[in-house]
Coordinates of C-alpha atoms and ligand atoms in Angstrom, one line a residue:
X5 CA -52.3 -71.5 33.1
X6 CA -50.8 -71.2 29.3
X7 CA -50.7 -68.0 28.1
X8 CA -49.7 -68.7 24.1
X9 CA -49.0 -65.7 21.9
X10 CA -48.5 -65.8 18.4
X11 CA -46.5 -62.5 17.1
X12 CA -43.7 -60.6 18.4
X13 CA -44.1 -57.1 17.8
X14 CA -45.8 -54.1 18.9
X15 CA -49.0 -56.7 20.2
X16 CA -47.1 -59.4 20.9
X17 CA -44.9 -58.1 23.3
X18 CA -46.8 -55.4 24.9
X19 CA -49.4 -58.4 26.0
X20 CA -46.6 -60.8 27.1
X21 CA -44.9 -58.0 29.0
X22 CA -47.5 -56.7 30.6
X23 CA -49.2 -60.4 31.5
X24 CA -46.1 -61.8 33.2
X25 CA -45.7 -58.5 35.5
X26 CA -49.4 -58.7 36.5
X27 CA -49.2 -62.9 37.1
X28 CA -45.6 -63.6 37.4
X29 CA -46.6 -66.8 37.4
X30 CA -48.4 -66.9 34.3
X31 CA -46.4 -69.6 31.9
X32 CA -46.3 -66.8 28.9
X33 CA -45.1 -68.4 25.4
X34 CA -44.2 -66.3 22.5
X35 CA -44.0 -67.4 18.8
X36 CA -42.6 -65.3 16.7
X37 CA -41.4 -66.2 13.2
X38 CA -38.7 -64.2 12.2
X39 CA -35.5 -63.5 14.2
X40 CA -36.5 -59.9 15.3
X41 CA -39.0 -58.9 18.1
X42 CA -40.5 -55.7 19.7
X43 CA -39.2 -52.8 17.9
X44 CA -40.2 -49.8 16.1
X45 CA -41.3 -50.1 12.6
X46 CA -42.7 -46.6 12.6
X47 CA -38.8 -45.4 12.8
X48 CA -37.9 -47.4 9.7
X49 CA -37.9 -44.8 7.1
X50 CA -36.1 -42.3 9.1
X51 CA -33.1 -45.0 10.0
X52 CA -33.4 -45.5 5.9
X53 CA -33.1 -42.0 5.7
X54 CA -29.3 -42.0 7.2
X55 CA -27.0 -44.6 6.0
X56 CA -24.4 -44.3 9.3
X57 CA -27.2 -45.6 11.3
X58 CA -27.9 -49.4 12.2
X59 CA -31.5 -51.3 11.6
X60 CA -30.8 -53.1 15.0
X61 CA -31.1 -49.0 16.7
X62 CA -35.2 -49.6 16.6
X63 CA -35.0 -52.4 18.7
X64 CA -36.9 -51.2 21.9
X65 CA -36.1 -54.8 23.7
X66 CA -33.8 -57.4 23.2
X67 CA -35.1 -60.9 23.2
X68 CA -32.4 -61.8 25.4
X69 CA -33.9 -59.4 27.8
X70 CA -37.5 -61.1 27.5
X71 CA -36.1 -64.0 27.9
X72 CA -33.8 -64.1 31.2
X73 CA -35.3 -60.5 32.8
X74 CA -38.5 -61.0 32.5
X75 CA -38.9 -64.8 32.3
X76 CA -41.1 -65.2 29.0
X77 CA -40.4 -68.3 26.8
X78 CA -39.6 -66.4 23.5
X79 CA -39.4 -68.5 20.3
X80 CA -38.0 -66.9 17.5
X81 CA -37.8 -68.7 14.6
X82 CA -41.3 -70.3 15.1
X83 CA -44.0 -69.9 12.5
X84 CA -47.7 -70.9 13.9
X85 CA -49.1 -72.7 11.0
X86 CA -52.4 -73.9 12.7
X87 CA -54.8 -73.3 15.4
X88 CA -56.2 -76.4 16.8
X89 CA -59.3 -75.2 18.8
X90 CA -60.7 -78.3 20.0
X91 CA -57.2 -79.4 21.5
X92 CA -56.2 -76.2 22.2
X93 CA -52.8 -76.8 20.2
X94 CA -50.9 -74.8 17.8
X95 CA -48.8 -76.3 15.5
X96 CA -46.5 -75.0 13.2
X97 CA -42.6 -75.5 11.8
X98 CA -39.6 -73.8 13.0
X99 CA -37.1 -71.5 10.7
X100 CA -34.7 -75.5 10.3
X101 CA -38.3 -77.0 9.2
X102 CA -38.7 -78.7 13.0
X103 CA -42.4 -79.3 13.4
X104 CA -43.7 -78.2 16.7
X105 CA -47.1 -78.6 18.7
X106 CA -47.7 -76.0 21.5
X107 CA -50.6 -76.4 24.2
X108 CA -52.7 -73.3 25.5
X109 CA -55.2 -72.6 27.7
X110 CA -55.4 -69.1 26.2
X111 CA -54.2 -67.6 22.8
X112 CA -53.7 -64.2 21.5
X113 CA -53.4 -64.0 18.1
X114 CA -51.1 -60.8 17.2
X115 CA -49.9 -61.7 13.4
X116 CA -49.8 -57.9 12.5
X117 CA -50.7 -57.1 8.8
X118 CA -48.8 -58.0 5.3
X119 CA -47.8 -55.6 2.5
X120 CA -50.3 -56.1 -0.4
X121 CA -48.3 -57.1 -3.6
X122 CA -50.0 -57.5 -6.4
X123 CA -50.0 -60.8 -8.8
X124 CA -48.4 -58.8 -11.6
X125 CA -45.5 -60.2 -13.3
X126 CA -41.8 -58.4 -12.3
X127 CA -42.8 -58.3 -8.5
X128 CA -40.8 -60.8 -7.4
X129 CA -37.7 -59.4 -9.0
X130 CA -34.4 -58.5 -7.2
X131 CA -34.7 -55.0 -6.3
X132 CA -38.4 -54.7 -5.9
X133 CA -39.0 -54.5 -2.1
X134 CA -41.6 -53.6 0.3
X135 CA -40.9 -52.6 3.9
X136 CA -43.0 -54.1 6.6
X137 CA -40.7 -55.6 8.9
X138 CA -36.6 -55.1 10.2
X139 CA -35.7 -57.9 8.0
X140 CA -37.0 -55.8 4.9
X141 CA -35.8 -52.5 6.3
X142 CA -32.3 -53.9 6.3
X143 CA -32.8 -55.6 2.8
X144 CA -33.5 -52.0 1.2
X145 CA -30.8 -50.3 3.3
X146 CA -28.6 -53.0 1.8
X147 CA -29.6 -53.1 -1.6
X148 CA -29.2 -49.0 -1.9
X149 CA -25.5 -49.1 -0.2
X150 CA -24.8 -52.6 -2.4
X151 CA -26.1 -51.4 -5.5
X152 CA -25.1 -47.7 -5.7
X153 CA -29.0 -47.1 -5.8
X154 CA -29.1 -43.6 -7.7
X155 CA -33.4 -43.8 -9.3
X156 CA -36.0 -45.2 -7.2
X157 CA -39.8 -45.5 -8.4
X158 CA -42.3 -46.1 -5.6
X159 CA -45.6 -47.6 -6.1
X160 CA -48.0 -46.4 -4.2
X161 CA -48.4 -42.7 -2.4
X162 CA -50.1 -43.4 1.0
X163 CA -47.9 -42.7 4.6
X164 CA -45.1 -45.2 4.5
X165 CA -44.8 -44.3 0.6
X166 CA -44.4 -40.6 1.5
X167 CA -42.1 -41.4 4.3
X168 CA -40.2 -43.4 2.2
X169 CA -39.5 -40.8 -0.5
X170 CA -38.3 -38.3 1.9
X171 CA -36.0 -40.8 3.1
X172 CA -34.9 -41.3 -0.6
X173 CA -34.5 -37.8 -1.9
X174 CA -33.0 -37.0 1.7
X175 CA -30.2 -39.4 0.1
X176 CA -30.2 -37.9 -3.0
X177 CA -31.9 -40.3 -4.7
X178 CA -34.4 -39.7 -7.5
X179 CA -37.7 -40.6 -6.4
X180 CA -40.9 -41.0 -8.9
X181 CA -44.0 -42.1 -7.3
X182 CA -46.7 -43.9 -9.3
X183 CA -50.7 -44.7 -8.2
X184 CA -53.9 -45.8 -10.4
X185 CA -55.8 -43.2 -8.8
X186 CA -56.4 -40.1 -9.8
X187 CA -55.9 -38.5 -6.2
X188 CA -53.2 -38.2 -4.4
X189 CA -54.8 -38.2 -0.8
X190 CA -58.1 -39.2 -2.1
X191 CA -59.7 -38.7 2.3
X192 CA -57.8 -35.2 2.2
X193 CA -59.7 -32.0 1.2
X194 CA -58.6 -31.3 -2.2
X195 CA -56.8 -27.9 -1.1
X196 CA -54.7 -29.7 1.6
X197 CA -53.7 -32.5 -1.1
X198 CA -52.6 -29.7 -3.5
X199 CA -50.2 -28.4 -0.3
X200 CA -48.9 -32.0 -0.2
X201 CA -48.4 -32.2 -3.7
X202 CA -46.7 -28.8 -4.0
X203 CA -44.2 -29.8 -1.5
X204 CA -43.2 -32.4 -3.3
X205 CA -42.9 -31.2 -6.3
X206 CA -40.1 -28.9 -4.8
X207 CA -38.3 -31.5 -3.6
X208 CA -38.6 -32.5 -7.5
X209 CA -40.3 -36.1 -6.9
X210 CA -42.1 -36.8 -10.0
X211 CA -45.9 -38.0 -9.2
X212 CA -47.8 -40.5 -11.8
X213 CA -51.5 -40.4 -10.8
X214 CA -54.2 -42.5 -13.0
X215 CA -51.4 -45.1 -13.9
X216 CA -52.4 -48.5 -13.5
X217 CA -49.1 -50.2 -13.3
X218 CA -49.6 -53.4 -15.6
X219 CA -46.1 -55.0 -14.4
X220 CA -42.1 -54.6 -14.0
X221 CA -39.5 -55.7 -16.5
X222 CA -35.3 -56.1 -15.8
X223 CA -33.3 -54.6 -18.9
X224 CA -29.7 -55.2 -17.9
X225 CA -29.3 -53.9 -14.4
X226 CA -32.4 -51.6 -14.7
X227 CA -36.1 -51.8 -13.2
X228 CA -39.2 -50.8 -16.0
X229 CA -42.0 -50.0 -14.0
X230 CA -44.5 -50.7 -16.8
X231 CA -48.0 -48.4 -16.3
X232 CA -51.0 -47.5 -18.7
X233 CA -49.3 -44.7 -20.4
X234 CA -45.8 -44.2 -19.4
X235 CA -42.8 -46.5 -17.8
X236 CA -40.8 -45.5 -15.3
X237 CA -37.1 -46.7 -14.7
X238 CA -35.6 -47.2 -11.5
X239 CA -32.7 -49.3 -9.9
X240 CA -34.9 -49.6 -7.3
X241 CA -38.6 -50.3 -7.2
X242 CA -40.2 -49.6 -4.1
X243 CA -44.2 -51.6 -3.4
X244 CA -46.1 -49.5 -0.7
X245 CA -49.4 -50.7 -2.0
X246 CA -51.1 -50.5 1.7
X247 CA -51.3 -53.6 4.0
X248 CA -53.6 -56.5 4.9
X249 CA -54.5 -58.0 8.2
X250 CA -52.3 -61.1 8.9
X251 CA -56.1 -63.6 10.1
X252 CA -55.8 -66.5 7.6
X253 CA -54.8 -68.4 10.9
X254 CA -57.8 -67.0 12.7
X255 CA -59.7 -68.1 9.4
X256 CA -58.3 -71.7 8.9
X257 CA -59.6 -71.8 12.6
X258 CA -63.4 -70.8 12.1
X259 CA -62.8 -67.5 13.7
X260 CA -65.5 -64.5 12.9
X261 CA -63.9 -62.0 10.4
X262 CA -64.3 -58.4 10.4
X263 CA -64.0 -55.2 8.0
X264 CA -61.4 -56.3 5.6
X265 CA -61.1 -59.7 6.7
X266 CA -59.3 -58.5 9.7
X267 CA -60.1 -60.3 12.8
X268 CA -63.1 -59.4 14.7
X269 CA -63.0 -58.7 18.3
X270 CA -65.2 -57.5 21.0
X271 CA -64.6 -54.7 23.3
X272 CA -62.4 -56.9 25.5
X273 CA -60.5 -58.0 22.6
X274 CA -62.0 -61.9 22.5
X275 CA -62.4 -63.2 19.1
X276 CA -65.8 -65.8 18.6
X277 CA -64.1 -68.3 20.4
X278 CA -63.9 -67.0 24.3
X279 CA -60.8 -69.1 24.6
X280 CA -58.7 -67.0 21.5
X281 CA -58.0 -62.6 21.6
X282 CA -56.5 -61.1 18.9
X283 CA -54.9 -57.6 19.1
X284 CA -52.9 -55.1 16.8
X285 CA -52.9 -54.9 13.0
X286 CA -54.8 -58.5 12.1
X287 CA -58.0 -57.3 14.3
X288 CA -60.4 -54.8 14.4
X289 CA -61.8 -52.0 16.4
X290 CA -64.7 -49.8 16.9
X291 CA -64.6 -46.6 15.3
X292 CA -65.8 -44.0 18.1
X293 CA -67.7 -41.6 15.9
X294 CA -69.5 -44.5 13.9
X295 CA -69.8 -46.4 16.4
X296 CA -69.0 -49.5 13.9
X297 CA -66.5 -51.8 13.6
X298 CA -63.8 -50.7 11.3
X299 CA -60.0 -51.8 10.4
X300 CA -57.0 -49.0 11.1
X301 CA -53.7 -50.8 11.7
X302 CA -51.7 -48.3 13.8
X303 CA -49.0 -48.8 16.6
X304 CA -50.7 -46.9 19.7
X305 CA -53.8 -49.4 19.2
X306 CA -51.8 -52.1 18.9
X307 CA -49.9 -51.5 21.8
X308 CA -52.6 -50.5 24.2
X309 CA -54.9 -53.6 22.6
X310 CA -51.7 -55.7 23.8
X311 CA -51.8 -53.8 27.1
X312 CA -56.0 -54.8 27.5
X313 CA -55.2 -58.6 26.7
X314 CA -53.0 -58.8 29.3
X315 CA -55.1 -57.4 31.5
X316 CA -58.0 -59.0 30.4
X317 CA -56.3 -63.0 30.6
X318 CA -54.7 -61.9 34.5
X319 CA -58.5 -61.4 35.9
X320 CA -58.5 -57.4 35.5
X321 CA -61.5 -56.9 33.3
X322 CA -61.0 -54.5 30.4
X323 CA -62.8 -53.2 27.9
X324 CA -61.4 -50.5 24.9
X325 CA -63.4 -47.9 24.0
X326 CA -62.1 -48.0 20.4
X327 CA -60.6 -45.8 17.8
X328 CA -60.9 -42.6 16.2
X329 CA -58.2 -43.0 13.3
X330 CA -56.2 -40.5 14.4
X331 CA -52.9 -40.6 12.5
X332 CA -50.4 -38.3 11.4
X333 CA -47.2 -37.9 9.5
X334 CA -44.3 -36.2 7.6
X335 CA -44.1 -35.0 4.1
X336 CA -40.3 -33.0 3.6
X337 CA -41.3 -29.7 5.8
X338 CA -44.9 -30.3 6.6
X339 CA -46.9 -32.3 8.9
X340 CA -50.1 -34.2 7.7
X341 CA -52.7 -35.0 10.0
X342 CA -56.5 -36.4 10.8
X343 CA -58.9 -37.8 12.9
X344 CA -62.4 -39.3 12.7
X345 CA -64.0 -38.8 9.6
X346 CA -63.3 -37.0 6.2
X347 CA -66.7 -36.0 4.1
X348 CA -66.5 -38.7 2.0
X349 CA -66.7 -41.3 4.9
X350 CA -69.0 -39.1 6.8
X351 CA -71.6 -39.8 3.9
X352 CA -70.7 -43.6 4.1
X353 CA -72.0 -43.7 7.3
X354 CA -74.8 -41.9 6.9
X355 CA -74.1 -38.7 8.7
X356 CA -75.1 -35.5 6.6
X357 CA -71.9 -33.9 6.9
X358 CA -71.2 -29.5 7.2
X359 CA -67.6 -28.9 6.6
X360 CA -65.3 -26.2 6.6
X361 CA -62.1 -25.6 5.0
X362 CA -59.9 -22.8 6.4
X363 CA -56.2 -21.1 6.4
X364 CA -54.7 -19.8 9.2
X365 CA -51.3 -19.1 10.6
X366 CA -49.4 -21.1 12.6
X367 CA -48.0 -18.6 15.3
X368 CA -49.4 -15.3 16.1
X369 CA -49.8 -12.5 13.6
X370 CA -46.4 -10.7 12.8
X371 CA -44.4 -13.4 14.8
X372 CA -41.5 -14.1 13.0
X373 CA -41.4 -18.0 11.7
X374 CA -45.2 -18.1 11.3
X375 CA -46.2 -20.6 8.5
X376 CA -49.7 -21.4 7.0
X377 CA -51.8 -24.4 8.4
X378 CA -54.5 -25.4 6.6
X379 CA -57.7 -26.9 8.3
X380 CA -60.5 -28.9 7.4
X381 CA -63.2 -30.1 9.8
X382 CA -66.4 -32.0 9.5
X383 CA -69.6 -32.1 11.9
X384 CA -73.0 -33.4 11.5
X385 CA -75.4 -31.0 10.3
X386 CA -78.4 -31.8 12.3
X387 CA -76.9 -32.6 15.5
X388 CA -74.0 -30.1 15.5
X389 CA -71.5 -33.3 16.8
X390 CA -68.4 -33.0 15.8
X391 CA -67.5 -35.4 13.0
X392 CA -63.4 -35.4 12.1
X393 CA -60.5 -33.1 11.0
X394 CA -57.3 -33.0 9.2
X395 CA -54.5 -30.3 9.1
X396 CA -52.0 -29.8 6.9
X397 CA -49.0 -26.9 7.9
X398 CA -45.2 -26.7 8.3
X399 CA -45.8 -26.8 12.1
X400 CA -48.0 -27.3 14.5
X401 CA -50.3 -30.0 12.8
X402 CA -49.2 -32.8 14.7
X403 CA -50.3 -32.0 17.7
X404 CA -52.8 -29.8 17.4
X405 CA -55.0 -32.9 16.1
X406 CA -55.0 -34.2 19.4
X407 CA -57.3 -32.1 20.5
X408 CA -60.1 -33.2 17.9
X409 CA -59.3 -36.6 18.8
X410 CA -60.1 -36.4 22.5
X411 CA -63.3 -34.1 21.1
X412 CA -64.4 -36.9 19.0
X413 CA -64.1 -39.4 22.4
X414 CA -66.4 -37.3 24.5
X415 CA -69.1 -37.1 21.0
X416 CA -68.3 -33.3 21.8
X417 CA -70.6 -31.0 19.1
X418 CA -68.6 -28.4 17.4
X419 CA -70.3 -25.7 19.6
X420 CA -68.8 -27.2 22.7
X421 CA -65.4 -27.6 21.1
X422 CA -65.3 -23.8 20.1
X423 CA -65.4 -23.1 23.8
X424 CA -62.7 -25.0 24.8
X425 CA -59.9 -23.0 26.6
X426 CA -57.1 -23.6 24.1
X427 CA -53.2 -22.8 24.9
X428 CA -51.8 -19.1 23.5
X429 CA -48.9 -16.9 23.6
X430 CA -47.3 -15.8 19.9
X431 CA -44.3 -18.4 19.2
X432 CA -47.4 -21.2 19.1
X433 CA -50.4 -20.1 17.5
X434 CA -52.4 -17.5 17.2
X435 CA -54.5 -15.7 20.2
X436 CA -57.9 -17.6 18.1
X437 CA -55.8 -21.3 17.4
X438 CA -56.7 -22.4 14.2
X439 CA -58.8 -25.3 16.1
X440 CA -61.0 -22.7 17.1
X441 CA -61.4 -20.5 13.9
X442 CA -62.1 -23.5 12.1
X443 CA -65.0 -24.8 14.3
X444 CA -66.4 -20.8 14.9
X445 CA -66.4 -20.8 10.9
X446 CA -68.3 -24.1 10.9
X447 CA -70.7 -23.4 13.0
X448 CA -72.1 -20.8 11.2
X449 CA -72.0 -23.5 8.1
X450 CA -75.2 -25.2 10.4
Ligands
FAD502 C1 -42.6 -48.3 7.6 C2 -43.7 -48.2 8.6 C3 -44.0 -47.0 9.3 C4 -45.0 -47.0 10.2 N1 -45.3 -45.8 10.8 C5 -46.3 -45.7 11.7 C6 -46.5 -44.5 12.4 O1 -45.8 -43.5 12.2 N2 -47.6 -44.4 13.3 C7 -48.3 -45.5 13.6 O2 -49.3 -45.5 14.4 N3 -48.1 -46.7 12.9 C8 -47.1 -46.8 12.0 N4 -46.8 -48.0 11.4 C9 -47.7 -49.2 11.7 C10 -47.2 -49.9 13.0 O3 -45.9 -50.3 12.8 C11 -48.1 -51.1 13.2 O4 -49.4 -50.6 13.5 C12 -47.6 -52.0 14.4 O5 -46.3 -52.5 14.2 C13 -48.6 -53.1 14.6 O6 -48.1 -54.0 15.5 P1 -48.6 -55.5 15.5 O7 -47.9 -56.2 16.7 O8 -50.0 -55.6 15.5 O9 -48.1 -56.2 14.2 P2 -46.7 -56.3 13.5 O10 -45.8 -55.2 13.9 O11 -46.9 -56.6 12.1 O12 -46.1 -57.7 14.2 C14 -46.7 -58.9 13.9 C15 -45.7 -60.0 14.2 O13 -46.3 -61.3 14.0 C16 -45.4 -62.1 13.3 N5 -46.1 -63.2 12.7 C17 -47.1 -63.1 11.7 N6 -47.6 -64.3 11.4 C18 -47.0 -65.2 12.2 C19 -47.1 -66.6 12.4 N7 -47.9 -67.3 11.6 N8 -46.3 -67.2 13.3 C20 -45.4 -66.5 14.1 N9 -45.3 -65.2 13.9 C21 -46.1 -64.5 13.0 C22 -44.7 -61.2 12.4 O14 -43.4 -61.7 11.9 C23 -44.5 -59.9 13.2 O15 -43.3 -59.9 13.9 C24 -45.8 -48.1 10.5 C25 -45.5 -49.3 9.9 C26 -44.5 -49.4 8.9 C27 -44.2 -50.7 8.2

């Protein structure tokens, strides 16, 4: 049997991996279009962050190692182009402009997700980057050692844009950030957004809310970042403008599209066509408190997705029990995290939502290097189930989330969660976690 992938990365590889161990007779074909495979994107801002460190450190696995350890025919340098579904072909070009036609018996598309760029004149200029994959995170490393970059202006203010400007100022370089929207965070309870903004204000990044950026001029060797009201001036000009699912293959095919034109998969990850999966970024998932199909491109679902494909195309049945959107990342000294649902979304959905917004510490009372953390939670009025949370704190955040997000698997109502039997002793939280005060204080809210 023909086991074709398209995608190297996080998907990709975990599928092709994990295939050839359970079948190691399974004829597993990768194509992957750039020259890089299987490594960690998430780490990208953080290698950005130290210029003595190498791009190629992310790489979790060689291809070389794919290749002659594990026995999977990796082609790098191969763009898929089109999905023949009747002949069960793909055809596409290589990196020299070869043509090439590739037979399967079963595909998994894994094509990841794009940055958006807008069709604004300027954003094609030298200098004006986005990071999505190794070959851009060793364009911008280049470009700041190259050019001496000293000003940066970022558009956009979600994760990787945050990331990215503590990687910047961590370098000394000026960083002003620049969004239409009048919110930073606009999921985030407005007190936890005012945290996030306040820390980077004292890191002295300048923030541009409500500036609709019309375009980006070159004057001599500098970048105008023209918006509504003001332009900002950069050698540098960083586009994190979110991402979009990678499925105009899937769509040139006749595949079903899903939230956001992302790919739309079952439970066992099979597209429309029984034939076809798709996994990572370019498909979507079930949410597990909507129960609805939604779109969060994030590594752990692309990996374990990868993982079920496998599974699913050597004879082991598997079926995901989706996602609750649990993410969570670093803003200078603080950690920002959620699960589930904010109010807004809650509302979406149809939920009634009761939520409660509180401050507590995050080590025990008196204990020296005790910092605030900030909790929000959400639960359904009428039914009392738990709904989402996010935290905000200088420690502690991160992994106290997790907890929600198992509570959100198992529909757990905020009653049930406030009886959980939660870690103490003074160096980690306090003898009530902030977990718990937050869901005793909500349940008086129904
Ligand atoms: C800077 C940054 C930081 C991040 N941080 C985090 C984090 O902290 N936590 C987290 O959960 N997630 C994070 N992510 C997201 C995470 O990296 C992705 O969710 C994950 O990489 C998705 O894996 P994937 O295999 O679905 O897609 P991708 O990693 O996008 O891989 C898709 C691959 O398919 C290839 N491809 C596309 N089209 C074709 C074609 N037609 N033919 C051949 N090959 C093709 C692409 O070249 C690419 O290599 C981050 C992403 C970035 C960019």
């Amino acid at each position: 049997m023909r086991f074709v992938i398209i995608g190297g990365d996080a998907a990709g590889m975990s599928a092709a991996s994990r295939a050839k161990r359970n079948m190691p007779e399974l004829e597993v074909t990768v194509l992957e279009q750039t020259a890089d495979v299987s490594y960690s994107a998430c780490g990208m801002p953080y290698n950005i962050a130290d210029p003595e460190r190498e791009m190629e450190d992310l790489v979790v696995r060689t291809a070389r190692v794919f290749r002659e350890k594990q026995g999977i025919d990796l082609r790098t340098g191969h763009r898929a182009e089109r999905i023949d579904r009747n002949a069960g072909v793909v055809t596409g070009k290589t990196a020299q402009g070869e043509p090439f036609e590739i037979p399967y018996d079963t595909l998994l598309i894994a094509t990841g997700a794009s940055p958006v760029i807008p069709n604004l004149s300027g954003f094609h200029l030298p200098g004006v980057l986005a990071l999505k994959s190794l070959e851009d995170g060793r364009r911008i490393k280049n470009f700041i050692r190259s050019r001496g970059v000293k000003r940066t202006v970022i558009i956009g203010m979600g994760y990787i844009a945050l990331e990215m400007c503590e990687a910047l100022r961590s370098r000394d370089i000026q960083v002003n950030m620049v969004k239409p929207r009048a919110v930073l965070l606009p999921w985030m309870n407005p007190r936890l957004t005012s945290m996030v903004r306040e820390e980077l204000e004292r890191w002295g990044v300048g923030i541009h809310l409500g500036q609709e950026v019309k375009g980006i001029e070159k004057q001599n060797e500098t970048l105008r970042v023209v918006c509504s009201d003001t332009v900002l001036e950069g050698d540098m000009v960083l586009v994190a403008m979110g991402v979009k699912p990678n499925s105009e293959l899937a769509a040139g095919a006749g595949l079903d599209l899903g939230p956001c034109d992302s790919i739309s998969v079952d439970g066992t990850l099979r597209t429309s066509d029984e034939s076809i999966y798709s996994a990572g970024d370019c498909a979507d998932a079930y949410h597990v408190v909507t129960g609805k199909k939604t779109w969060i491109p994030l590594a752990l679902r692309a990996n374990r997705a990868g993982w079920a494909v496998a599974d699913n195309v050597t004879g082991k049945r598997t079926e995901l029990q989706g996602i609750a959107g649990t993410a969570v990342f670093k803003v200078f000294d603080l950690e920002v995290a959620r699960t589930g649902l904010s109010v807004g979304e809650a509302e979406q959905f149809g939920f009634e939502p009761a939520e409660v917004m509180i401050e507590s510490r995050s080590r025990a009372h008196a204990h020296p290097g005790a910092s605030t953390i900030g909790v929000q939670m959400v639960s359904e009025r009428k039914s009392g189930r738990l709904l989402g949370a996010q935290l905000v704190g200088k420690e502690g955040a991160a992994h106290r989330v997790n907890a929600v997000a198992v509570a959100l698997h198992q529909q757990m109502t905020v009653e049930a969660f406030s009886q959980c039997d939660l870690a103490y002793a003074p160096p980690f939280s306090p003898v009530w976690d902030p977990m718990l005060t937050a869901s005793n204080q909500l349940l008086k809210q129904a």
